[in-house]
mmCIF file with all atom_site columns, C-alpha atoms in Angstrom:
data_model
loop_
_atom_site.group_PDB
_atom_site.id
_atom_site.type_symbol
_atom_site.label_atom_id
_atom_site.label_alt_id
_atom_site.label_comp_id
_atom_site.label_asym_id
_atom_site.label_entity_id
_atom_site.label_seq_id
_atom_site.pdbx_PDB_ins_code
_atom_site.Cartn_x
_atom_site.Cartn_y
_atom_site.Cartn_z
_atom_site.occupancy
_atom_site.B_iso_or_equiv
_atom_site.pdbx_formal_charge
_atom_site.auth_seq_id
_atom_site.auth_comp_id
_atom_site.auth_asym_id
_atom_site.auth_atom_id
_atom_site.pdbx_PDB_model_num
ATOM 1   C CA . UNK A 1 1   ? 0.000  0.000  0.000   1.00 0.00 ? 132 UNK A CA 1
ATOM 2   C CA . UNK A 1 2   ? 3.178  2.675  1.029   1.00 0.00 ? 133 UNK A CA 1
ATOM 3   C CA . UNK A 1 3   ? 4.688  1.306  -2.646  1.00 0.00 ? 134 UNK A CA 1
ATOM 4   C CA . UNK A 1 4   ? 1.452  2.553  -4.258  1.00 0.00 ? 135 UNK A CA 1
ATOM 5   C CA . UNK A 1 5   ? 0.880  5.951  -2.577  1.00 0.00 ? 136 UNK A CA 1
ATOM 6   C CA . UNK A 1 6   ? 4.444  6.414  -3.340  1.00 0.00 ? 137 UNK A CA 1
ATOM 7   C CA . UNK A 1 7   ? 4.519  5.536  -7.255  1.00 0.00 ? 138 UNK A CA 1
ATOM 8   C CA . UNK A 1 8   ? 0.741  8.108  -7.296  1.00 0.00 ? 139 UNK A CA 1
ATOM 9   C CA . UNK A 1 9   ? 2.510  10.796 -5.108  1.00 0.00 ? 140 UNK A CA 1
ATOM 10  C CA . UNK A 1 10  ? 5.464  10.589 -7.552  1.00 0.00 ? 141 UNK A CA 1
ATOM 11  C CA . UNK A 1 11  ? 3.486  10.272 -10.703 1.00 0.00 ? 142 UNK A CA 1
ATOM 12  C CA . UNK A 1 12  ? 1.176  13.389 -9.645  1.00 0.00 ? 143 UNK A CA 1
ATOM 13  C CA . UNK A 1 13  ? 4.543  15.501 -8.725  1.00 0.00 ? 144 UNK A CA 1
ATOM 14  C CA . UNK A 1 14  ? 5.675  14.761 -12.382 1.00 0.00 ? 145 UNK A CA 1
ATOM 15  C CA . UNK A 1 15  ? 2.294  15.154 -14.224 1.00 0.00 ? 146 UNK A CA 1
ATOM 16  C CA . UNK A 1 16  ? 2.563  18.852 -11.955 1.00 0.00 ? 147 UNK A CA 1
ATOM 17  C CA . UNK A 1 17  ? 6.140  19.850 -13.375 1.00 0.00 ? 148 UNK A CA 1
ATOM 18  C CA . UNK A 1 18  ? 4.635  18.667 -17.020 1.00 0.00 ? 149 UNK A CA 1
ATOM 19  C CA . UNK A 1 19  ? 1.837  21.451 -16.339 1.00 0.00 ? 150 UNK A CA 1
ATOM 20  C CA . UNK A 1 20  ? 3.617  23.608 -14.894 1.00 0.00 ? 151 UNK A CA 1
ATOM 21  C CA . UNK A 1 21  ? 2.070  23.353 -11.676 1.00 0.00 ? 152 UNK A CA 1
ATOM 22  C CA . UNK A 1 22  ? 5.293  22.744 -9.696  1.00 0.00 ? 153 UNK A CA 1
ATOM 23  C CA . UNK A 1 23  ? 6.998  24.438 -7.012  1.00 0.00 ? 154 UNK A CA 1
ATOM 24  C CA . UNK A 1 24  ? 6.406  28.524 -7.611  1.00 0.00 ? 155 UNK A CA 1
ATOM 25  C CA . UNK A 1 25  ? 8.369  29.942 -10.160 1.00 0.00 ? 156 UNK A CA 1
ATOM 26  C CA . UNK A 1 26  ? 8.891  33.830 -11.037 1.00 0.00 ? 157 UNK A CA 1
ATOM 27  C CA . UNK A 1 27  ? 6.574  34.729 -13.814 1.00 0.00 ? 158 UNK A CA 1
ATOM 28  C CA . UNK A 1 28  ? 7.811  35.720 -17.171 1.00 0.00 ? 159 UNK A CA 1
ATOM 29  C CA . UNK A 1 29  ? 8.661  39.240 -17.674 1.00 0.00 ? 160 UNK A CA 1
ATOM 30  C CA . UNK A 1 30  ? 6.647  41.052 -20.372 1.00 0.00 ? 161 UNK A CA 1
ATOM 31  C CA . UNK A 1 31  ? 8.816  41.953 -23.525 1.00 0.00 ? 162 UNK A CA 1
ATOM 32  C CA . UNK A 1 32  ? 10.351 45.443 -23.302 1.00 0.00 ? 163 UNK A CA 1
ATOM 33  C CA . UNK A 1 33  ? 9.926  45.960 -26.946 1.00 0.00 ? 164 UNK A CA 1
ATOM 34  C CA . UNK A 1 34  ? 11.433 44.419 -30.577 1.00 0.00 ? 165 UNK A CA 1
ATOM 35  C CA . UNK A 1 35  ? 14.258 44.546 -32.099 1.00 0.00 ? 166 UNK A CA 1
ATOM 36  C CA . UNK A 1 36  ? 13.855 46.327 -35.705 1.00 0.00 ? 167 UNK A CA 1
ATOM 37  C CA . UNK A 1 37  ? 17.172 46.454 -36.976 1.00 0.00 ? 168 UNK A CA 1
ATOM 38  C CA . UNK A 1 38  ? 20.889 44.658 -36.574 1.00 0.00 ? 169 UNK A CA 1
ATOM 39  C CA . UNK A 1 39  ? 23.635 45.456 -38.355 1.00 0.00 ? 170 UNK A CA 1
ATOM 40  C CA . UNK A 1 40  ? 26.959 43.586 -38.094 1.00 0.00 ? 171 UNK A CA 1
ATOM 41  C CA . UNK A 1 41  ? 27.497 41.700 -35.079 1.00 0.00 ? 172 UNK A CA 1
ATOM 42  C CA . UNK A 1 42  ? 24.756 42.281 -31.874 1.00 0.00 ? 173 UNK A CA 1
ATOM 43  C CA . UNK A 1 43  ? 24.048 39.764 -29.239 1.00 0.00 ? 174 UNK A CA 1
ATOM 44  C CA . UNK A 1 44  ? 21.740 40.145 -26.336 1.00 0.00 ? 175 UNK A CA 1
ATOM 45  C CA . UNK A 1 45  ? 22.774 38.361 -23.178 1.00 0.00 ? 176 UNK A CA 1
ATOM 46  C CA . UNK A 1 46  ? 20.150 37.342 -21.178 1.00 0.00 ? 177 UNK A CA 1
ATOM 47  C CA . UNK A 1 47  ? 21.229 35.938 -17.760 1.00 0.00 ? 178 UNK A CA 1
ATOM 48  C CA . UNK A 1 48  ? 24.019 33.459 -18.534 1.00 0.00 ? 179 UNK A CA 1
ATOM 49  C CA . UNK A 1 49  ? 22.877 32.925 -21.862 1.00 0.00 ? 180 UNK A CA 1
ATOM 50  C CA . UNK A 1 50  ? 24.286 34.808 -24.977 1.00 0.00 ? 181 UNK A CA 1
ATOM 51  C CA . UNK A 1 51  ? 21.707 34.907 -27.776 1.00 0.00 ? 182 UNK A CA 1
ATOM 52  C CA . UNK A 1 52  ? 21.864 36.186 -31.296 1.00 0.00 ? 183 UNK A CA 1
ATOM 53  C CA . UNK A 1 53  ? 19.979 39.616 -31.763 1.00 0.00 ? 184 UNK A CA 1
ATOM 54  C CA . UNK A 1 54  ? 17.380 39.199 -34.705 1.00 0.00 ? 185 UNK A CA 1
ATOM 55  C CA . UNK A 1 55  ? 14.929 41.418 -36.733 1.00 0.00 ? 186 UNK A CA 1
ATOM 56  C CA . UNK A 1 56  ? 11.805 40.442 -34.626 1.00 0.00 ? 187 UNK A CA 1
ATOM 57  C CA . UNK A 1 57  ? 13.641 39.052 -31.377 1.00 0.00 ? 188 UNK A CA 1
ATOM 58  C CA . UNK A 1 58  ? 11.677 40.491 -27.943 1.00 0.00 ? 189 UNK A CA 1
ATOM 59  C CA . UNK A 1 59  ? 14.317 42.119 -25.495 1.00 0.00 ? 190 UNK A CA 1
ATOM 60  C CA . UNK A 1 60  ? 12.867 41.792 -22.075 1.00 0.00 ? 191 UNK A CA 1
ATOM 61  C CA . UNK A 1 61  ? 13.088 44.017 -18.503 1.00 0.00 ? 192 UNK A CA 1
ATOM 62  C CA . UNK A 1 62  ? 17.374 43.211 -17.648 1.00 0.00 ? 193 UNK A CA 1
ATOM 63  C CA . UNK A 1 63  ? 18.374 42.278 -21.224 1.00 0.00 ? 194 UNK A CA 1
ATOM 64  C CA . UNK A 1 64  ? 21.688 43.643 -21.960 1.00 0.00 ? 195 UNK A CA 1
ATOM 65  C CA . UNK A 1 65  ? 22.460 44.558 -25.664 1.00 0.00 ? 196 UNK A CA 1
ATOM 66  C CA . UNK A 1 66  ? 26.139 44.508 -27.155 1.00 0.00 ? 197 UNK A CA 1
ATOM 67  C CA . UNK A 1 67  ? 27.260 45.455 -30.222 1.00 0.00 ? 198 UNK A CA 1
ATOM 68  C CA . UNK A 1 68  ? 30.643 44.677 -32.177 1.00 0.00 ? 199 UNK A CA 1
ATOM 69  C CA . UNK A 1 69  ? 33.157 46.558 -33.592 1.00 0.00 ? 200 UNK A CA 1
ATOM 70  C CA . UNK A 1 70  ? 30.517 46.338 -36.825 1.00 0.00 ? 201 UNK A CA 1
ATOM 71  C CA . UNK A 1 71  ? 27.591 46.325 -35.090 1.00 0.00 ? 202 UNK A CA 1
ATOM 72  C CA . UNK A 1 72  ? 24.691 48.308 -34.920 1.00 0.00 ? 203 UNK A CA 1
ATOM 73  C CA . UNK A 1 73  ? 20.957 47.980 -33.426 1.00 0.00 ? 204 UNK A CA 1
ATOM 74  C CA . UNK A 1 74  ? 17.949 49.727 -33.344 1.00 0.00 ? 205 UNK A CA 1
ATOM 75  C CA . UNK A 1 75  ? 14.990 48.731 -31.040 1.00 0.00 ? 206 UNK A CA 1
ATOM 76  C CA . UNK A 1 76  ? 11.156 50.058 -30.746 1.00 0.00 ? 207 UNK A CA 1
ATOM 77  C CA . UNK A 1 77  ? 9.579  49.903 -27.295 1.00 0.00 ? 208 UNK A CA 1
ATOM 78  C CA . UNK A 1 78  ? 6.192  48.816 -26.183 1.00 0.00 ? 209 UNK A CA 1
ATOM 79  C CA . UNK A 1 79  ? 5.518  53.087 -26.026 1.00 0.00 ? 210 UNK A CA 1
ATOM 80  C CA . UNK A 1 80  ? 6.985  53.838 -29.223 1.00 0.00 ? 211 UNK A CA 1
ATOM 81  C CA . UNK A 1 81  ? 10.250 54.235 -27.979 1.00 0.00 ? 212 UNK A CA 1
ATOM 82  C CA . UNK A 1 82  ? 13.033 54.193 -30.619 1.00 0.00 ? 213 UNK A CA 1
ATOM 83  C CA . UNK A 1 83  ? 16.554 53.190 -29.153 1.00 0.00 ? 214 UNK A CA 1
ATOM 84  C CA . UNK A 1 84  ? 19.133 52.789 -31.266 1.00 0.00 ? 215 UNK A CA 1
ATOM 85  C CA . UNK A 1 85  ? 23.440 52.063 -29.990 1.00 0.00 ? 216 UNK A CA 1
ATOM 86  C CA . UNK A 1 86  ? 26.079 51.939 -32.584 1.00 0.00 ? 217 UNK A CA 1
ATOM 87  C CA . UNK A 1 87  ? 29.656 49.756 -32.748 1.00 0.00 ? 218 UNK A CA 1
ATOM 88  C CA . UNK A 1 88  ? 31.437 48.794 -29.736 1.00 0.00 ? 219 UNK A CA 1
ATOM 89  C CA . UNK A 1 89  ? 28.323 49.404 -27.276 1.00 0.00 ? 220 UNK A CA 1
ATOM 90  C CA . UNK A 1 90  ? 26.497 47.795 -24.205 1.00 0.00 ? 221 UNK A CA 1
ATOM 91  C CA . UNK A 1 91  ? 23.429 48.745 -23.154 1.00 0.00 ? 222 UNK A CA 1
ATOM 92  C CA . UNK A 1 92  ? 21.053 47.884 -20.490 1.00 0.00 ? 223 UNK A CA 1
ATOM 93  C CA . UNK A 1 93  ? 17.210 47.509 -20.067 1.00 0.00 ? 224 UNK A CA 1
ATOM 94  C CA . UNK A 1 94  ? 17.617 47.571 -16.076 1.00 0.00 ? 225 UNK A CA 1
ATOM 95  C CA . UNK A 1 95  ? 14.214 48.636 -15.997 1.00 0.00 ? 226 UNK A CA 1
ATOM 96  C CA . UNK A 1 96  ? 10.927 48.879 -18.018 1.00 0.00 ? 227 UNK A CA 1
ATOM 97  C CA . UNK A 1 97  ? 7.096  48.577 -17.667 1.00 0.00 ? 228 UNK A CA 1
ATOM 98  C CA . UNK A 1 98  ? 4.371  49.910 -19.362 1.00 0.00 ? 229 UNK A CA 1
ATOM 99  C CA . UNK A 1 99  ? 0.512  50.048 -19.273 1.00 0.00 ? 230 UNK A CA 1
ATOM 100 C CA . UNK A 1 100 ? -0.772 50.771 -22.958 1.00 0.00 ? 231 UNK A CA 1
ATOM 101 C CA . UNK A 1 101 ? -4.407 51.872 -21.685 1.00 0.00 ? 232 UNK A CA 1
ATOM 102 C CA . UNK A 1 102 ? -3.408 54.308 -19.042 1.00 0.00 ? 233 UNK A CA 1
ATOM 103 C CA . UNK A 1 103 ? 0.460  54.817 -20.620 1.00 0.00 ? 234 UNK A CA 1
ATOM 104 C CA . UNK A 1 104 ? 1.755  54.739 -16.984 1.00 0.00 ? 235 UNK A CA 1
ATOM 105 C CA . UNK A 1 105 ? 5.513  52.866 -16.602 1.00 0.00 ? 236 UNK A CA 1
ATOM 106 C CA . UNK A 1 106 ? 8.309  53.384 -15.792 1.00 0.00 ? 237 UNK A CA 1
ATOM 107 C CA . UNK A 1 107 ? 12.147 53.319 -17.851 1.00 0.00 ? 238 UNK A CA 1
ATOM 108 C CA . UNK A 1 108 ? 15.544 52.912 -16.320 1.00 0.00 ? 239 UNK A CA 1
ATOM 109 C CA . UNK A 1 109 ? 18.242 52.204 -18.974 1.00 0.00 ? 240 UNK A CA 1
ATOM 110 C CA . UNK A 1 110 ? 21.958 52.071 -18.640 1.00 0.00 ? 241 UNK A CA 1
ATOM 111 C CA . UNK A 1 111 ? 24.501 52.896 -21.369 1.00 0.00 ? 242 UNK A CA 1
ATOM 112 C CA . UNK A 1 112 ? 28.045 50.894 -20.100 1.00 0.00 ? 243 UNK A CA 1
ATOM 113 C CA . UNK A 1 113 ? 29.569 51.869 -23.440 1.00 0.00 ? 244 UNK A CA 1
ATOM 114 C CA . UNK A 1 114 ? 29.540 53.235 -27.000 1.00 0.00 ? 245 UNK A CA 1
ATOM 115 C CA . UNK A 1 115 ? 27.063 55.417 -28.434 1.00 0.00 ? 246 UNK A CA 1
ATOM 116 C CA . UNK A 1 116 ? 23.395 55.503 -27.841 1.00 0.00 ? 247 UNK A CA 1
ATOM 117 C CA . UNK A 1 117 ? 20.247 57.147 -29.223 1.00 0.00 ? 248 UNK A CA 1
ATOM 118 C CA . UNK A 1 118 ? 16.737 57.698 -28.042 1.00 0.00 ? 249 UNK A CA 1
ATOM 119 C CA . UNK A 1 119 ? 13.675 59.193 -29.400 1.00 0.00 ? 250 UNK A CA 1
ATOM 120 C CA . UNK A 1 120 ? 10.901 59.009 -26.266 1.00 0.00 ? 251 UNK A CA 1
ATOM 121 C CA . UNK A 1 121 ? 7.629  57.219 -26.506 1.00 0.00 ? 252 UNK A CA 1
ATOM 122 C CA . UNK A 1 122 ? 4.519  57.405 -24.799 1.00 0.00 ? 253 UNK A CA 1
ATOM 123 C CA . UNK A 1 123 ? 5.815  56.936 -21.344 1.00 0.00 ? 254 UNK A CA 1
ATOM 124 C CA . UNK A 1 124 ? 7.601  60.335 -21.737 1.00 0.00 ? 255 UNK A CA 1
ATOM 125 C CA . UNK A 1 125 ? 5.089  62.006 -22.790 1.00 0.00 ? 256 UNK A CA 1
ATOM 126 C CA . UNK A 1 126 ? 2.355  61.055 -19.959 1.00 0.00 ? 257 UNK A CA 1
ATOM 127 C CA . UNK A 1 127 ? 5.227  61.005 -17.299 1.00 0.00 ? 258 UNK A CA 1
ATOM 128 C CA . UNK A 1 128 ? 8.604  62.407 -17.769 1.00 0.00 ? 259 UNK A CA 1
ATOM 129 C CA . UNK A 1 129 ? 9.684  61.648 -14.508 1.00 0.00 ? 260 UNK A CA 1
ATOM 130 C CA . UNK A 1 130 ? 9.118  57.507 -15.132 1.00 0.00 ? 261 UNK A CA 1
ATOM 131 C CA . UNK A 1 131 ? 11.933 57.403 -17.456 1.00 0.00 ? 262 UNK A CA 1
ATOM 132 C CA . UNK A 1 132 ? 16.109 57.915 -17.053 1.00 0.00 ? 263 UNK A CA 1
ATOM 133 C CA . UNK A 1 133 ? 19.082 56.806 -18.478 1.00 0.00 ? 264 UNK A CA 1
ATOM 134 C CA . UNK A 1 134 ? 22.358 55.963 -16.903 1.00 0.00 ? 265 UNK A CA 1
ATOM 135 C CA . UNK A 1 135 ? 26.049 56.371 -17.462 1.00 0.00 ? 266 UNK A CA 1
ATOM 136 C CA . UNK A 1 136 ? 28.940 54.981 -15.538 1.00 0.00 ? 267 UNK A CA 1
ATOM 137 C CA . UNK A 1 137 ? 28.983 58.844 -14.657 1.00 0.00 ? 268 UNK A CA 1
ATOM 138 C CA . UNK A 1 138 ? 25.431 60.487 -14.185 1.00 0.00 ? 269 UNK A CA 1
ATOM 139 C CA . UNK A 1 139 ? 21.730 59.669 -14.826 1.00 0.00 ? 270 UNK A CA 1
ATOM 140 C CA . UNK A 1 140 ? 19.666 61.570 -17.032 1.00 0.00 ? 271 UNK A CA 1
ATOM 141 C CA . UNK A 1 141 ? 16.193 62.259 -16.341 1.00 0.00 ? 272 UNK A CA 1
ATOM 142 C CA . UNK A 1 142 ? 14.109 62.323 -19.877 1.00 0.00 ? 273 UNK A CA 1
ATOM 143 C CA . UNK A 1 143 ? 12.115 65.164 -19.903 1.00 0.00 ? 274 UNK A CA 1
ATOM 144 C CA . UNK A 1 144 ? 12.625 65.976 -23.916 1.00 0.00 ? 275 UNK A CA 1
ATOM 145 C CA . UNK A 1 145 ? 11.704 63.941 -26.990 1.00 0.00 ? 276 UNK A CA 1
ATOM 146 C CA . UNK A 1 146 ? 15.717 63.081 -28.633 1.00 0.00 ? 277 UNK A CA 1
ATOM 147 C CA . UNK A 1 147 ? 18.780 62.988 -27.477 1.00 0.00 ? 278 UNK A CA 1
ATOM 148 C CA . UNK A 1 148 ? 22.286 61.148 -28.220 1.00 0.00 ? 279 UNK A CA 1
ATOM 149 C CA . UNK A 1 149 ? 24.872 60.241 -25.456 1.00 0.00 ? 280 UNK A CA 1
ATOM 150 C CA . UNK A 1 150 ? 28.441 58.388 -26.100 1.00 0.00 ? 281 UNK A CA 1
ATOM 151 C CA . UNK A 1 151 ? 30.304 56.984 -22.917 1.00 0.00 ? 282 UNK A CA 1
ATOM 152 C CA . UNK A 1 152 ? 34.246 56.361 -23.253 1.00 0.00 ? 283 UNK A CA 1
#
């Protein structure tokens, strides 16, 4: 009888992981946006993993983007956000959330290095104050609609 409840406990446990029904998990960020254009050679590295960066590919909430010596990408944002980083660059998405009814979020993103271009969405526009972008040297608060930065 023990044998039995043992092989239906077990069974049950794996039928759970098969639906997902397991021990909790963290939920699945919502994507940050798509990636429009790659030039040369990008990559996003996502946790450990290093992926390929695509016409079409999601970037998600703590995506990191780096670009080559020949590399160039430009990305569109769930608010019509239009970044864009040129050769040699890493940039961050530490932060980023937005609610397409109401238009409330909020943006943190961090240049490391190279060049970097935005043109502010939606989320600027209802609230400046949601949205900044970080150097190795100072934060800027978005408050216009472009800008261009380059960190050394």
């Amino acid at each position: 009888m023990f044998l039995r409840l043992q092989q239906k406990t077990f069974l049950v446990a794996v039928l759970a992981v098969f639906l997902g029904l397991g021990a909790p998990h963290a939920e699945a960020a919502d994507p940050a946006g798509m990636i429009k254009v790659v030039k040369g050679s990008v990559s996003i590295l996502r946790g450990d993993a290093v992926i390929e960066a695509t016409p079409g590919a999601q970037v998600f909430p703590q995506d990191r983007l780096r670009t080559g010596a020949d590399g160039s990408v430009g990305i569109t944002l769930k608010d019509d956000t239009l970044i864009s980083s040129g050769p040699n660059s890493t940039v961050a998405i530490d932060k980023y959330a937005f609610d397409a009814t109401t238009h409330v979020g909020e943006m943190l993103i961090s240049v490391l290095k190279g060049t970097f271009s935005m043109v502010s969405g939606m989320l600027v526009k209802h609230s400046p104050e949601a949205a900044a972008v970080k150097t190795p040297t100072a934060t800027i608060g978005v408050r216009g609609t472009e800008f261009a930065i380059e960190v050394d």
